Amino acid sequence: MRKLITFVGSTLVAIGLLSGMTVAADDARVMQEKQAAEMVDTTAYKKDGPYKIGVAAGYMGNSWVVFTLQHIRYEASLHDEITEVLVTDAAFNPTKQVADIEDLISKGVDLILYWPVDDKAIEGALQKAKEKGIPTINTGGGFVDSPSVTASVFIDQWNLGEMVARRLFQDMGGKGKIFAMLPIAGTTAAVDQLAALKEVMKEYPDIELLTAEYGDWNRAKAKQITENLLQKYPEIDGVFSPAGQMSIGVAEAFDEAGRLGEVVMSPGDEYNGWLKWVRANNQGGAVTFPTRVGQESLRLGMRILRGESVRKGMKVPSEYISPGAAGVYAEMDRPDDWWASELPEEWKPQ
Amino acid sequence: MSDRMGAEIDGVQTKIWRWASSNAIWVVLALLFAIAALLSDAFLRPVYIFNVVRQAAPVGIAAIGVTLVMILGGVDLSVGAVISLTAVLTAVLMDGQVANIPLAVTVALAAGACIGGINGTLIAYNRISPFILTLGMAVVVTGMTQIYSGGTARGIVSPGFREFFNYRIGGIVPVLALTFLGLALLGVRLQQTTKFCRNLYLIGSNPQAAELSGLPVKRITIFAYALSGLMGAMAGIALLARSGVSSTFAGRGLEFDVLAAVILGGTTFQGGRGGIGGTIAAVFVLLIAFNLVNIVGLDYNAQLIVKGAIIIIASSAYIYFKKVR
């Protein structure tokens, strides 16, 4: 028994020590804006076609990425001078992504588009590409400032979070209690969206943030967490949830608890399952997380290969779509795990 | 007289400790539940309690199958991949049509059993390490899911499917929770009464002796792994029923939740020990640990610390109750 008491006691002391740790605040946003506005000298990359394009995917296992890649392929089809698009999939393995990038270099690609598993792990491989005159473009959800990256084509998570928060607070009449459902803790998406939410909250003193939770982009987990929060909080007036696949789980939990009527859902994104929900419930709407970032990335790459000067960071802006309009984008005969996009039908994933 | 009374009290105490010792994980569950109920009255509301049972369904159902192969001295790391595959497969085959539900469910169950059967066959005849083999199978099945789905969780769930499983009987008990409890009870009953389950313990305790005594070790191994695959498929269907799927990796990482529950429940990697009852109790211990920190409203980082500590304390308490005689 004494041993057990000693063990429990020491564990509690450890908890106390660790709980005291605080996370340092990050105000790198202003710096990021400045870095993104810098111009890149592309003369070293200028070359005539035909071109071989390399795509080093950090992972292919989610529908957003699948649509983004289809946008790259579609854009490539519009350029006669592009003869081939080579795609590698690192399946969340940073070591494999390094090898993939080296493979693409040895296959003589003229441009590398990539989305990382771990930015730091692939810096060396990207640097090799740059030294061989191959521009590298980070494509997706965040800006990267590194000598090994020529440019970033990205969706500004902070801006997206700000738009979602403003719309939610307007829909709530500027007051009430909310909780935030965020992606994986520590990711750029989660950090920036929460920072933006808190920033907008300064303008709305009557909005109270009950808690910020992390649903890991997982519908089932978001639902489970919401089921618990519904037990804890007798009053929840709004939910900040920019990711549509989690918003459905949240809304379902409210619905099953018979409390959907009391809550205002924030805009999600153009995830088809969410758009179906918006259409059925005529609320929420969407702030887009555009899969055409892939298309814009290849367009920027082509400008670099032509030797045009470009910005180091190019934002693909998110747009607000009202509930009425968002419902129109819902494809009812398609799966939930699908994205509204302007891809021609034959270029959508089969 | 007083000596006799003292002896009787000692006898009762010994009996209580013996009971606690052989039901250690249930004692831990009861203690954790009592603490949870003290901290939040949600744990006293029947609707919420059955919600927790429904939340436990996917991991709990898969854990029943994995317990069987671990009693045998094996392990099944492919269960998470099987859950993802069968959830996507069921949705695709349903294609939004009610008439497709029986076919979709049957094919998904057959796929799970088939993958488990292949695991079992390779382990029985090639004596490959179950750890490596099922890890490899997890990678293969994940690849198959990606190729089959093209990276999006294709498929539209038929109307009525999720509504049926989430319907609350008497306004309290969801059908999915009842299904899970039914499967758990069936598993415990089969474990106590069937020759197949007795043989699992014999093989797990001493495979050489079991083989020498003429037990059909290969056949039992194949059947146990096929059952694990089948239960993995049921877990995939349960996941689809509970909340739909939003990616082709719906079951990713669940194999670790399953393993944690099985081991905490008293079934060891060495085999020959443990059982389904302990596993089910452990599934609830892990789930209540998560829900408790969530419901009490701790900051996310503090949630991680306390949740981990609850698991460590629960497993220590389990060892303590086990050892006391």
XYZ file of C-alpha atoms in Angstrom:
675
model
C 0.000 0.000 0.000
C 2.853 2.384 0.892
C 4.373 1.764 -2.501
C 1.093 2.621 -4.193
C 0.732 5.824 -2.157
C 4.330 6.783 -2.998
C 3.698 6.138 -6.682
C 0.438 8.098 -6.795
C 2.044 10.921 -4.801
C 5.018 11.203 -7.130
C 2.741 11.136 -10.177
C 0.665 13.985 -8.746
C 3.805 16.034 -8.077
C 4.844 15.483 -11.703
C 1.416 16.616 -12.866
C 1.730 19.766 -10.779
C 5.136 20.604 -12.243
C 4.124 19.968 -15.836
C 0.847 21.858 -15.512
C 2.792 24.932 -14.524
C 4.463 25.067 -17.904
C 3.104 27.730 -20.194
C 3.191 27.970 -23.945
C 5.029 31.002 -25.236
C 2.943 33.320 -27.368
C 3.905 33.601 -31.025
C 3.627 36.961 -32.748
C 5.403 36.000 -35.970
C 2.475 37.078 -38.128
C 3.775 40.553 -38.951
C 7.166 39.096 -39.789
C 5.531 36.506 -42.031
C 3.622 39.166 -43.989
C 6.902 40.995 -44.579
C 8.741 37.876 -45.705
C 5.914 36.820 -48.020
C 6.024 40.219 -49.758
C 9.716 39.865 -50.673
C 10.385 39.390 -54.387
C 12.288 36.367 -55.686
C 14.918 36.736 -58.396
C 14.075 33.894 -60.778
C 16.642 34.466 -63.531
C 18.648 31.408 -62.439
C 15.576 29.197 -63.040
C 14.662 30.572 -66.462
C 14.603 27.841 -69.088
C 12.742 26.856 -72.213
C 10.346 23.949 -72.363
C 9.409 21.189 -72.631
C 9.045 20.798 -68.867
C 8.803 17.835 -66.535
C 6.965 18.671 -63.308
C 7.646 16.837 -60.054
C 5.154 16.666 -57.190
C 6.615 15.407 -53.894
C 3.516 14.725 -51.824
C 4.101 14.365 -48.094
C 0.902 12.309 -48.037
C -2.020 11.500 -50.276
C -4.386 10.081 -47.688
C -6.991 12.786 -47.461
C -9.537 14.066 -49.886
C -8.380 17.708 -49.786
C -4.926 16.689 -50.983
C -6.418 14.424 -53.656
C -8.388 17.376 -55.054
C -5.357 19.665 -54.811
C -3.320 17.195 -56.878
C -6.110 16.972 -59.447
C -5.927 20.765 -59.789
C -2.188 20.439 -60.502
C -2.843 17.781 -63.148
C -5.605 19.867 -64.687
C -3.410 22.972 -64.890
C -0.624 20.862 -66.436
C -3.054 19.705 -69.128
C -3.518 23.341 -70.154
C 0.207 23.770 -70.965
C 1.477 22.078 -74.127
C 5.056 22.603 -72.963
C 4.497 20.308 -69.940
C 5.225 16.771 -71.068
C 4.958 14.899 -67.790
C 3.814 15.220 -64.170
C 5.687 12.838 -61.838
C 4.043 12.307 -58.446
C 5.602 10.663 -55.388
C 3.801 9.889 -52.125
C 5.804 9.847 -48.877
C 2.830 8.541 -46.868
C 3.621 10.753 -43.855
C 7.236 9.526 -43.761
C 9.747 12.429 -43.787
C 12.658 10.122 -44.657
C 10.791 8.827 -47.694
C 9.989 12.366 -48.787
C 13.708 13.172 -48.771
C 14.336 10.126 -50.984
C 11.365 11.071 -53.190
C 12.742 14.576 -53.791
C 16.169 13.139 -54.629
C 14.497 10.710 -57.056
C 12.659 13.539 -58.754
C 15.933 15.459 -59.119
C 17.630 12.429 -60.685
C 14.713 12.014 -63.094
C 15.412 15.502 -64.397
C 12.301 17.397 -63.335
C 12.306 21.152 -64.017
C 10.091 22.180 -61.100
C 9.182 20.612 -57.751
C 5.885 21.288 -56.028
C 5.568 19.731 -52.588
C 3.621 19.626 -49.361
C 5.709 18.576 -46.393
C 5.441 15.992 -43.659
C 8.146 17.862 -41.756
C 9.576 21.115 -43.174
C 12.932 20.785 -41.442
C 13.517 17.167 -42.483
C 13.375 17.932 -46.214
C 15.346 21.191 -46.205
C 18.541 19.458 -47.360
C 16.862 17.670 -50.261
C 15.110 20.864 -51.389
C 18.414 22.729 -51.189
C 19.970 20.145 -53.542
C 17.156 20.802 -55.995
C 17.701 24.547 -55.849
C 21.449 24.118 -56.388
C 20.652 22.201 -59.568
C 18.463 25.079 -60.753
C 15.144 23.436 -59.910
C 12.715 25.815 -58.195
C 10.808 24.390 -55.199
C 7.299 25.518 -54.299
C 5.620 24.757 -50.996
C 1.942 24.166 -51.720
C -0.875 24.161 -49.185
C -1.804 25.381 -45.747
C 1.133 27.496 -44.618
C 3.959 29.889 -45.580
C 7.530 28.621 -45.322
C 10.497 30.982 -45.173
C 13.615 28.960 -45.904
C 16.568 29.388 -48.260
C 15.704 25.963 -49.707
C 12.179 27.029 -50.722
C 11.766 29.266 -53.769
C 8.183 30.291 -53.007
C 5.046 29.299 -51.102
C 1.544 29.210 -52.520
C -0.656 28.985 -49.473
C -3.949 29.532 -47.733
C -3.633 31.937 -44.826
C -5.002 30.055 -41.813
C -5.034 33.213 -39.693
C -7.088 35.083 -42.253
C -9.440 32.124 -42.592
C -9.874 31.939 -38.823
C -10.577 35.674 -38.678
C -13.267 35.450 -41.377
C -14.923 32.486 -39.664
C -14.878 34.234 -36.271
C -16.321 37.504 -37.605
C -19.160 35.747 -39.379
C -19.939 33.605 -36.330
C -20.038 36.610 -34.000
C -22.269 38.524 -36.417
C -24.636 35.556 -36.665
C -24.710 35.369 -32.845
C -25.589 39.040 -32.507
C -22.202 39.778 -30.926
C -22.768 37.963 -27.639
C -22.845 34.499 -26.131
C -20.735 31.536 -25.098
C -18.763 29.578 -27.653
C -16.272 26.761 -27.914
C -13.642 26.240 -30.605
C -13.120 22.958 -32.461
C -9.615 23.035 -33.911
C -7.432 20.603 -35.915
C -4.396 18.749 -34.518
C -2.811 20.653 -31.621
C 0.408 22.414 -32.567
C -0.230 22.530 -36.323
C -0.104 25.878 -38.130
C -3.823 25.529 -38.784
C -4.705 25.097 -35.101
C -2.310 27.766 -33.806
C -3.241 30.444 -36.364
C -7.001 29.811 -36.239
C -7.050 30.086 -32.434
C -4.874 33.230 -32.504
C -7.225 34.827 -35.038
C -10.277 33.863 -32.983
C -8.822 35.475 -29.861
C -7.868 38.597 -31.813
C -11.400 39.069 -33.151
C -12.819 38.383 -29.680
C -11.135 41.595 -28.479
C -13.690 43.492 -30.575
C -16.566 41.479 -29.105
C -16.315 41.697 -25.316
C -19.629 39.887 -24.852
C -18.360 36.730 -26.499
C -16.981 34.205 -24.030
C -14.700 31.355 -25.136
C -15.608 28.380 -22.944
C -12.863 26.096 -24.209
C -10.692 25.306 -27.233
C -10.643 21.629 -28.206
C -8.682 19.634 -30.787
C -10.684 17.221 -32.941
C -7.724 16.232 -35.176
C -9.785 16.727 -38.391
C -11.657 13.623 -37.258
C -15.449 13.627 -37.415
C -15.843 10.888 -34.756
C -13.466 12.581 -32.313
C -15.120 15.986 -32.792
C -18.459 14.355 -32.039
C -17.159 12.607 -28.918
C -15.627 15.817 -27.537
C -18.823 17.754 -28.229
C -20.905 15.102 -26.455
C -18.773 15.738 -23.366
C -18.947 19.525 -23.654
C -22.716 19.321 -23.899
C -22.693 17.656 -20.484
C -20.397 20.235 -18.959
C -21.938 23.423 -20.308
C -25.675 24.025 -19.924
C -25.383 27.005 -22.262
C -23.474 26.963 -25.558
C -24.564 29.653 -27.993
C -22.054 29.202 -30.790
C -19.331 26.932 -32.173
C -16.177 28.115 -33.953
C -15.291 25.266 -36.316
C -13.586 26.219 -39.589
C -13.075 22.598 -40.753
C -16.247 21.179 -42.265
C -15.500 17.502 -41.553
C -15.360 18.279 -37.824
C -18.337 20.659 -37.979
C -20.596 17.769 -39.032
C -19.551 15.729 -35.986
C -20.178 18.758 -33.742
C -23.602 19.476 -35.265
C -24.626 15.818 -34.968
C -23.800 15.777 -31.269
C -25.938 18.905 -30.694
C -28.739 17.394 -32.750
C -28.703 14.099 -30.809
C -28.745 16.006 -27.519
C -31.792 17.934 -28.730
C -29.834 21.186 -28.461
C -29.217 22.061 -32.107
C -31.799 24.836 -31.874
C -29.794 26.728 -29.260
C -26.498 26.907 -31.123
C -25.124 28.963 -34.018
C -22.615 27.016 -36.108
C -19.768 29.014 -37.662
C -18.988 28.697 -41.361
C -17.104 25.469 -42.172
C -15.291 24.950 -45.456
C -16.342 23.539 -48.827
C -16.169 19.907 -47.609
C -19.158 18.238 -49.264
C -20.526 16.580 -46.111
C -20.661 20.002 -44.453
C -22.237 21.648 -47.497
C -24.962 18.982 -47.427
C -25.606 19.890 -43.775
C -25.687 23.617 -44.630
C -28.195 22.912 -47.366
C -30.427 20.919 -45.014
C -30.195 23.406 -42.128
C -29.669 26.713 -43.971
C -27.068 28.011 -41.533
C -23.321 28.168 -41.126
C -22.213 28.727 -44.695
C -18.577 28.310 -45.665
C -15.233 30.085 -45.690
C -13.339 28.318 -48.419
C -10.105 26.383 -48.047
C -9.581 26.247 -51.792
C -8.181 23.084 -53.340
C -7.238 25.214 -56.369
C -4.118 26.124 -54.391
C -2.594 23.255 -56.429
C -3.479 24.946 -59.692
C -2.163 28.327 -58.506
C 1.044 26.657 -57.392
C 1.760 25.241 -60.848
C 0.833 28.578 -62.458
C 3.391 30.299 -60.231
C 5.918 27.597 -61.080
C 5.448 28.270 -64.793
C 6.050 31.981 -64.214
C 9.285 31.147 -62.384
C 10.432 28.924 -65.268
C 9.754 31.824 -67.629
C 12.036 33.967 -65.459
C 9.324 36.311 -64.195
C 9.841 37.901 -60.813
C 7.403 36.588 -58.177
C 6.559 37.144 -54.514
C 8.030 34.704 -52.020
C 4.578 34.016 -50.631
C 1.413 33.971 -52.689
C -1.862 33.718 -50.825
C -4.828 31.940 -52.307
C -7.618 33.883 -50.628
C -10.465 32.239 -48.734
C -13.960 33.441 -49.603
C -17.132 33.557 -47.550
C -20.128 31.762 -49.040
C -23.495 32.406 -47.401
C -25.629 29.434 -46.264
C -28.014 29.877 -49.196
C -25.207 29.941 -51.751
C -23.150 27.236 -50.019
C -26.110 24.866 -50.256
C -26.020 25.270 -54.032
C -22.450 23.957 -54.097
C -23.446 20.790 -52.169
C -23.263 17.731 -54.425
C -25.953 15.525 -52.917
C -25.119 12.486 -55.057
C -21.431 12.625 -54.099
C -19.817 11.251 -50.898
C -19.365 13.434 -47.826
C -15.599 13.116 -48.257
C -15.523 15.313 -51.354
C -14.734 18.964 -52.104
C -16.693 21.564 -54.005
C -14.380 22.879 -56.698
C -14.354 24.381 -60.150
C -12.541 21.393 -61.635
C -14.094 20.206 -64.894
C -16.048 16.984 -64.338
C -13.480 14.788 -66.117
C -10.720 16.053 -63.824
C -12.521 15.305 -60.571
C -11.216 12.216 -58.710
C -12.740 9.037 -60.081
C -15.705 -16.344 21.029
C -13.895 -13.124 20.129
C -11.120 -15.185 18.528
C -13.678 -16.926 16.363
C -15.242 -13.584 15.373
C -11.826 -12.225 14.554
C -11.108 -15.260 12.409
C -14.432 -14.842 10.622
C -13.716 -11.163 9.915
C -10.273 -12.119 8.619
C -11.955 -14.722 6.447
C -14.384 -12.170 4.972
C -11.539 -9.719 4.374
C -9.543 -12.380 2.612
C -12.528 -13.257 0.453
C -13.064 -9.586 -0.483
C -9.390 -9.170 -1.377
C -9.444 -12.388 -3.378
C -12.487 -11.160 -5.253
C -10.818 -7.789 -5.845
C -7.692 -9.585 -6.978
C -9.441 -11.679 -9.608
C -11.590 -8.746 -10.765
C -8.905 -6.061 -10.461
C -9.766 -4.145 -13.608
C -13.439 -3.966 -12.628
C -12.435 -2.572 -9.230
C -10.331 0.042 -11.018
C -13.249 0.837 -13.336
C -15.629 1.183 -10.376
C -13.192 3.491 -8.557
C -12.612 5.622 -11.655
C -16.330 5.804 -12.319
C -16.980 6.869 -8.711
C -14.375 9.627 -9.015
C -15.865 10.694 -12.355
C -19.360 10.812 -10.831
C -18.054 12.944 -7.950
C -16.450 15.406 -10.350
C -19.322 15.587 -12.818
C -22.925 14.562 -12.433
C -22.998 13.765 -16.161
C -21.692 10.325 -15.213
C -24.899 9.713 -13.265
C -27.200 10.454 -16.220
C -28.341 7.297 -18.037
C -28.402 9.029 -21.437
C -24.772 10.072 -21.045
C -23.682 6.687 -19.657
C -25.110 4.943 -22.715
C -23.491 7.589 -24.872
C -20.165 6.483 -23.400
C -21.049 2.852 -24.197
C -21.812 3.886 -27.788
C -18.531 5.832 -28.010
C -16.734 2.685 -26.864
C -18.338 0.476 -29.514
C -15.742 0.633 -32.356
C -12.680 0.112 -30.144
C -14.526 -2.296 -27.825
C -15.771 -4.568 -30.609
C -12.329 -4.728 -32.236
C -10.746 -5.399 -28.831
C -12.889 -8.524 -28.330
C -11.301 -10.134 -31.408
C -7.778 -9.002 -30.563
C -8.172 -10.438 -27.041
C -8.765 -13.887 -28.550
C -5.562 -13.833 -30.623
C -3.586 -12.473 -27.691
C -4.816 -15.277 -25.421
C -3.410 -17.505 -28.156
C -0.040 -15.768 -27.769
C -0.389 -13.690 -30.923
C -1.281 -10.090 -31.703
C -3.230 -8.317 -34.443
C -1.874 -4.921 -35.461
C -3.847 -4.901 -38.716
C -7.111 -4.176 -36.933
C -6.941 -0.374 -37.395
C -6.396 -0.788 -41.143
C -9.255 -3.308 -41.304
C -11.539 -0.791 -39.571
C -10.659 1.895 -42.150
C -11.086 -0.469 -45.101
C -14.402 -1.909 -43.999
C -15.884 1.499 -43.066
C -15.067 2.830 -46.547
C -16.073 -0.433 -48.258
C -19.459 -0.516 -46.523
C -20.219 3.084 -47.500
C -19.169 2.547 -51.122
C -21.244 -0.615 -51.516
C -24.271 1.037 -49.904
C -24.144 3.819 -52.502
C -26.994 5.620 -50.751
C -29.491 2.798 -51.431
C -31.313 1.001 -48.612
C -31.513 -2.171 -50.699
C -27.696 -2.370 -50.764
C -27.269 -2.526 -46.972
C -27.289 -6.363 -46.598
C -24.775 -6.819 -49.422
C -22.525 -4.033 -48.126
C -22.463 -5.397 -44.582
C -21.920 -8.994 -45.751
C -19.040 -8.094 -48.080
C -17.387 -5.939 -45.401
C -17.617 -8.737 -42.824
C -16.294 -11.248 -45.351
C -13.391 -8.921 -46.228
C -12.464 -8.552 -42.550
C -12.686 -12.299 -41.892
C -10.688 -13.002 -45.041
C -7.852 -10.623 -44.061
C -7.815 -12.179 -40.578
C -7.841 -15.656 -42.130
C -4.814 -14.796 -44.272
C -3.013 -13.495 -41.164
C -3.853 -16.718 -39.327
C -2.826 -18.988 -42.189
C 0.550 -17.315 -42.654
C 1.233 -17.393 -38.914
C 0.086 -21.020 -38.533
C 2.052 -22.442 -41.447
C 5.087 -20.160 -41.690
C 5.597 -19.362 -38.014
C 6.190 -15.716 -38.894
C 6.171 -13.376 -35.903
C 2.540 -12.242 -35.533
C 3.812 -8.770 -34.663
C 5.698 -8.367 -37.964
C 3.127 -10.207 -40.070
C 0.116 -8.206 -38.885
C 2.112 -4.961 -39.069
C 2.901 -5.817 -42.701
C -0.735 -6.686 -43.294
C -1.748 -3.291 -41.860
C 0.459 -1.601 -44.467
C -0.964 -3.786 -47.271
C -4.576 -3.140 -46.232
C -3.937 0.612 -45.923
C -2.520 0.572 -49.464
C -5.533 -1.384 -50.720
C -7.890 1.124 -49.092
C -6.069 4.014 -50.729
C -6.117 2.390 -54.166
C -9.752 1.318 -53.819
C -10.900 4.723 -52.607
C -8.535 6.934 -54.608
C -7.774 8.808 -51.366
C -11.286 10.030 -50.639
C -13.708 8.142 -48.408
C -16.011 7.465 -51.325
C -19.460 6.100 -50.778
C -22.742 7.399 -49.486
C -24.294 5.875 -46.390
C -27.809 4.559 -47.017
C -30.627 6.456 -45.379
C -31.835 4.639 -42.283
C -28.520 2.862 -41.573
C -27.098 5.371 -39.128
C -30.561 6.317 -37.894
C -31.186 2.670 -36.925
C -27.953 2.215 -34.986
C -28.268 5.580 -33.250
C -31.952 5.174 -32.352
C -32.381 5.300 -28.570
C -34.606 2.569 -27.181
C -36.799 4.146 -24.503
C -35.092 7.431 -25.309
C -31.951 6.210 -23.506
C -30.186 3.175 -24.964
C -28.789 3.543 -28.506
C -29.058 0.376 -30.620
C -25.305 0.561 -31.304
C -24.530 0.546 -27.556
C -26.825 -2.430 -27.113
C -25.169 -4.238 -30.029
C -21.746 -3.702 -28.472
C -22.900 -4.925 -25.049
C -24.552 -7.926 -26.714
C -21.341 -8.832 -28.562
C -19.318 -8.406 -25.357
C -21.635 -10.670 -23.380
C -21.646 -13.221 -26.196
C -17.848 -13.150 -26.227
C -17.606 -13.675 -22.466
C -20.119 -16.529 -22.634
C -18.287 -18.245 -25.495
C -15.001 -17.793 -23.647
C -16.456 -19.583 -20.603
C -18.260 -22.379 -22.375
C -16.635 -23.338 -25.669
C -13.892 -25.845 -26.324
C -12.417 -23.454 -28.889
C -11.769 -20.807 -26.223
C -10.388 -23.369 -23.754
C -7.994 -24.493 -26.472
C -6.895 -20.878 -27.015
C -5.730 -20.745 -23.386
C -3.987 -24.118 -23.666
C -2.127 -23.131 -26.831
C -1.275 -19.696 -25.420
C 0.113 -21.210 -22.192
C 2.303 -23.774 -23.907
C 2.167 -24.070 -27.697
C 4.574 -27.054 -27.846
C 2.613 -29.045 -25.285
C -0.641 -28.212 -27.062
C 0.772 -29.438 -30.377
C 2.163 -32.628 -28.807
C -1.148 -33.353 -27.131
C -2.825 -33.386 -30.518
C -4.706 -30.091 -30.435
C -5.439 -28.708 -33.923
C -3.189 -25.693 -33.305
C -3.065 -24.533 -36.938
C -6.830 -24.661 -37.404
C -7.470 -22.848 -34.118
C -4.882 -20.175 -34.996
C -6.476 -19.510 -38.388
C -9.951 -19.395 -36.857
C -8.875 -17.022 -34.056
C -7.288 -14.547 -36.485
C -10.292 -14.794 -38.818
C -12.501 -13.921 -35.827
C -10.248 -10.955 -35.042
C -10.604 -9.763 -38.654
C -14.355 -10.281 -38.492
C -14.617 -8.243 -35.294
C -12.405 -5.561 -36.915
C -14.932 -5.399 -39.764
C -17.793 -5.097 -37.277
C -15.866 -2.262 -35.613
C -15.538 -0.535 -39.014
C -19.283 -0.820 -39.544
C -19.852 0.466 -35.980
C -17.615 3.470 -36.684
C -19.547 4.233 -39.855
C -22.814 3.892 -37.936
C -21.711 6.095 -35.047
C -20.424 9.114 -36.897
C -19.821 8.392 -40.552
C -16.280 8.573 -41.853
C -14.510 11.658 -43.058
C -11.336 10.082 -44.404
C -9.804 6.852 -45.620
C -7.825 6.692 -42.366
C -10.868 6.507 -40.097
C -9.353 3.648 -38.072
C -5.775 4.938 -37.992
C -4.270 4.615 -34.525
C -7.216 2.653 -33.158
C -5.029 -0.478 -33.037
C -3.068 1.185 -30.230
C -6.245 2.008 -28.292
C -7.266 -1.623 -28.769
C -3.878 -2.975 -27.640
C -3.821 -0.663 -24.621
C -7.273 -1.917 -23.586
C -6.410 -5.586 -24.068
C -3.175 -5.363 -22.080
C -4.665 -3.195 -19.328
C -7.484 -5.733 -19.166
C -5.051 -8.445 -18.156
C -4.319 -10.262 -21.428
C -0.572 -10.394 -21.963
C 1.662 -10.709 -25.026
C 2.816 -14.074 -23.628
C -0.649 -15.556 -24.080
C -2.623 -18.043 -22.027
C -4.023 -15.392 -19.686
C -6.694 -12.724 -19.510
C -10.084 -12.571 -21.104
C -12.746 -10.561 -22.856
C -14.370 -9.314 -19.627
C -11.170 -7.593 -18.518
C -10.709 -6.067 -21.962
C -14.205 -4.560 -21.952
C -13.632 -3.047 -18.491
C -10.321 -1.603 -19.687
C -11.956 -0.086 -22.787
C -14.229 1.838 -20.431
C -11.348 2.816 -18.133
C -9.505 4.393 -21.080
C -12.637 6.053 -22.443
C -13.705 7.476 -19.077
C -10.159 8.794 -18.600
C -10.521 10.740 -21.869
C -14.070 11.905 -21.211
C -13.379 12.876 -17.618
C -10.540 15.288 -18.421
C -12.637 16.642 -21.266
C -15.784 17.091 -19.235
C -14.011 18.605 -16.233
C -12.837 21.273 -18.660
C -9.072 21.083 -18.377
C -6.891 22.934 -20.846
C -5.831 20.630 -23.716
C -2.221 20.252 -22.576
C -3.309 19.552 -19.006
C -5.786 17.025 -20.442
C -2.892 15.063 -21.965
C -0.992 15.016 -18.667
C -3.941 13.996 -16.522
C -5.241 11.440 -19.040
C -1.807 9.791 -19.187
C -1.547 9.867 -15.397
C -4.986 8.250 -15.012
C -3.877 5.409 -17.289
C -0.625 4.947 -15.349
C -2.390 5.083 -11.972
C -5.122 2.715 -13.197
C -2.569 0.169 -14.385
C -0.620 0.501 -11.093
C -3.792 0.056 -9.060
C -4.596 -2.956 -11.218
C -1.219 -4.560 -10.410
C -1.734 -3.714 -6.739
C -5.134 -5.396 -6.521
C -3.812 -8.337 -8.502
C -0.917 -8.906 -6.099
C -2.785 -8.546 -2.812
C -3.912 -11.896 -1.494
